[in-house]
Short mmCIF file of C-alpha atoms in Angstrom, two decimals:
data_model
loop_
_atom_site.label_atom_id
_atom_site.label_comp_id
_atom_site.label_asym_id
_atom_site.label_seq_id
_atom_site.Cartn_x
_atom_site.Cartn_y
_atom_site.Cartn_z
CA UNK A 1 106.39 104.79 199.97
CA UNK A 2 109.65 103.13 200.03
CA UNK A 3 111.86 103.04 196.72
CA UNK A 4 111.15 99.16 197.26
CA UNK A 5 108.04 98.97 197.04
CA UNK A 6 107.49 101.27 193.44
CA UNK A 7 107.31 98.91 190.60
CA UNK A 8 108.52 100.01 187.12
CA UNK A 9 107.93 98.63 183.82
CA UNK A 10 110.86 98.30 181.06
CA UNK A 11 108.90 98.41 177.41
CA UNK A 12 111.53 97.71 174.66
CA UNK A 13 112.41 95.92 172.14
CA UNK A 14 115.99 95.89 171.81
CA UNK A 15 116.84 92.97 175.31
CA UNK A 16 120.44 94.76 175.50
CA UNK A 17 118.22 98.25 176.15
CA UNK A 18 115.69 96.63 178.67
CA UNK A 19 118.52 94.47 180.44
CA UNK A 20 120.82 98.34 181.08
CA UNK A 21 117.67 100.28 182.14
CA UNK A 22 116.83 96.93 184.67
CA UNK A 23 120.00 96.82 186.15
CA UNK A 24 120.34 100.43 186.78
CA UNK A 25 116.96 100.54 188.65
CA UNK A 26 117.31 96.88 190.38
CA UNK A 27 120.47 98.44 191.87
CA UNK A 28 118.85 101.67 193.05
CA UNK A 29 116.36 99.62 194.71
CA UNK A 30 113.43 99.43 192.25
CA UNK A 31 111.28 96.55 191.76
CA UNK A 32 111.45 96.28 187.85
CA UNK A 33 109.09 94.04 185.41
CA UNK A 34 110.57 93.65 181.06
CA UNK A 35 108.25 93.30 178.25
CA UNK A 36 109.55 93.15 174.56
CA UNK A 37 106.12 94.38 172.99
CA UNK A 38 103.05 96.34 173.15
CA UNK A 39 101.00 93.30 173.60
CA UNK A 40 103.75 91.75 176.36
CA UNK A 41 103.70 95.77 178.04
CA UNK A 42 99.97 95.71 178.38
CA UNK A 43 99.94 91.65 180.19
CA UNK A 44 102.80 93.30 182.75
CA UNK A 45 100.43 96.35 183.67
CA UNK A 46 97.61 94.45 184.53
CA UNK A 47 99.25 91.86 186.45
CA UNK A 48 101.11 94.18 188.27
CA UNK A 49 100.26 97.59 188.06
CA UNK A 50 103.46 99.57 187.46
CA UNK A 51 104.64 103.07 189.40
CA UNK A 52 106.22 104.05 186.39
CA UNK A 53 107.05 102.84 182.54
CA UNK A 54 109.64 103.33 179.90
CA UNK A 55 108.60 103.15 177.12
CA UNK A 56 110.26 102.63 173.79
CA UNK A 57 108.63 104.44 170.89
CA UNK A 58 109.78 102.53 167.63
CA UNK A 59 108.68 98.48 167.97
CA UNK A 60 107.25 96.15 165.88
CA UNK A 61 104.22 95.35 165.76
CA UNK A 62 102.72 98.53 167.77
CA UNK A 63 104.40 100.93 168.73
CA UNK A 64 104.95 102.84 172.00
CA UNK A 65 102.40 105.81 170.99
CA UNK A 66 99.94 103.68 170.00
CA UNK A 67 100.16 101.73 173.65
CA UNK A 68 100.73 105.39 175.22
CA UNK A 69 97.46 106.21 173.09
CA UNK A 70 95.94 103.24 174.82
CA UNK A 71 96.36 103.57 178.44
CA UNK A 72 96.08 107.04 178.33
CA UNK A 73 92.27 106.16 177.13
CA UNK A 74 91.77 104.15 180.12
CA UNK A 75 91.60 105.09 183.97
CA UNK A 76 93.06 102.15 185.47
CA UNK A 77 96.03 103.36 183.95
CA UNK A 78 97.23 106.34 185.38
CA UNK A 79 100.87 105.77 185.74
CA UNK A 80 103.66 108.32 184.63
CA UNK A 81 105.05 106.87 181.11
CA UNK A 82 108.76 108.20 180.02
CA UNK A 83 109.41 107.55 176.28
CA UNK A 84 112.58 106.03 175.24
CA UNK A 85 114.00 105.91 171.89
CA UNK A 86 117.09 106.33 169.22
CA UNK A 87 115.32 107.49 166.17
CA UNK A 88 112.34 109.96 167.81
CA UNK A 89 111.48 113.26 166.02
CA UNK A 90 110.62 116.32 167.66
CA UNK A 91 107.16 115.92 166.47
CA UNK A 92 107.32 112.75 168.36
CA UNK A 93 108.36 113.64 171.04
CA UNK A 94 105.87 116.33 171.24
CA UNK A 95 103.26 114.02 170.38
CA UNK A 96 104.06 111.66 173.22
CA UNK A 97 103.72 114.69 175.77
CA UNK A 98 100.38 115.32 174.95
CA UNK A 99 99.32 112.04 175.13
CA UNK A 100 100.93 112.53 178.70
CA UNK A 101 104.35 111.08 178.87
CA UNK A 102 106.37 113.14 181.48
CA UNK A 103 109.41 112.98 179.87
CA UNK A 104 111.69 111.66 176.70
CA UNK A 105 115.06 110.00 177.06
CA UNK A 106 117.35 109.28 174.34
CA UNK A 107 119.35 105.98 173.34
CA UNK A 108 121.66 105.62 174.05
CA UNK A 109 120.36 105.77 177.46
CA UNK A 110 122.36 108.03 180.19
CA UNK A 111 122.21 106.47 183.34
CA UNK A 112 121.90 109.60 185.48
CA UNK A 113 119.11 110.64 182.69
CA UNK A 114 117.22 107.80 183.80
CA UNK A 115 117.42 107.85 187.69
CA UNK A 116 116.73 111.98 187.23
CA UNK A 117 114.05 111.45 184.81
CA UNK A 118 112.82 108.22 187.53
CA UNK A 119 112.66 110.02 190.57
CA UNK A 120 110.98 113.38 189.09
CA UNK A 121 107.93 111.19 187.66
CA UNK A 122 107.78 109.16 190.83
CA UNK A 123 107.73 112.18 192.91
CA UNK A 124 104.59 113.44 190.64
CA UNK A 125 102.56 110.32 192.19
CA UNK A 126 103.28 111.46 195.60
CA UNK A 127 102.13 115.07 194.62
CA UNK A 128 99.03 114.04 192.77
CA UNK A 129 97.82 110.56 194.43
CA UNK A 130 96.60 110.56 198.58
CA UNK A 131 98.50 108.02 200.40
CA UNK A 132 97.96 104.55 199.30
#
């Protein structure tokens, strides 16, 4: 599968966070999607399921491990899920691995974090999932 054709989903709520991480991966070749919320996050994944999401721990409303929490609960959704955030414990972080995120960037966001952390979750799909 062509870097073209995997879809990623941008979950924050901070629009100066989501509008970094969507330029970074529109210019590496991604096809990228933005929600602000959990609610927004979970209309974006089911009219388009993603390849991959970052997702932002700390938003209002519901927040990221309760959405993680969520979709990990259902089969449809079994994408990789990287957790973003500023303010994120250890415990937290921790948390959100069990759940099944495959990996936890901090904000401020490193751009070669990102595209590292991107491409090894994206290769796990091509490990774990026969050809589409």
């Amino acid at each position: 599968m062509s870097k073209k054709k995997q879809h990623i989903l941008i979950v924050d709520d901070e629009l100066e966070i989501r509008k970094i991480i969507q330029e970074i991966l529109n210019d590496e070749g991604y096809s990228t999607a933005i929600a602000s919320s959990a609610d927004e996050a979970r209309k974006q994944a089911n009219k388009k399921k993603p390849d991959l999401v970052f997702l932002d721990i700390w938003m209002p409303e519901e927040d990221g491990i309760s959405l993680l929490k969520d979709w990990a609960k259902q089969t449809e959704s079994n994408f990789p899920v990287i957790m973003i955030s500023g303010h994120a414990t250890i415990e937290t972080a921790i948390e959100a691995t069990k759940l099944g995120a495959k990996d936890f960037i901090e904000k401020p966001v490193s751009m070669e974090k990102l595209l590292s952390s991107t491409a090894d979750a994206l290769s796990l799909i091509h490990i774990s999932e026969p050809t589409r």
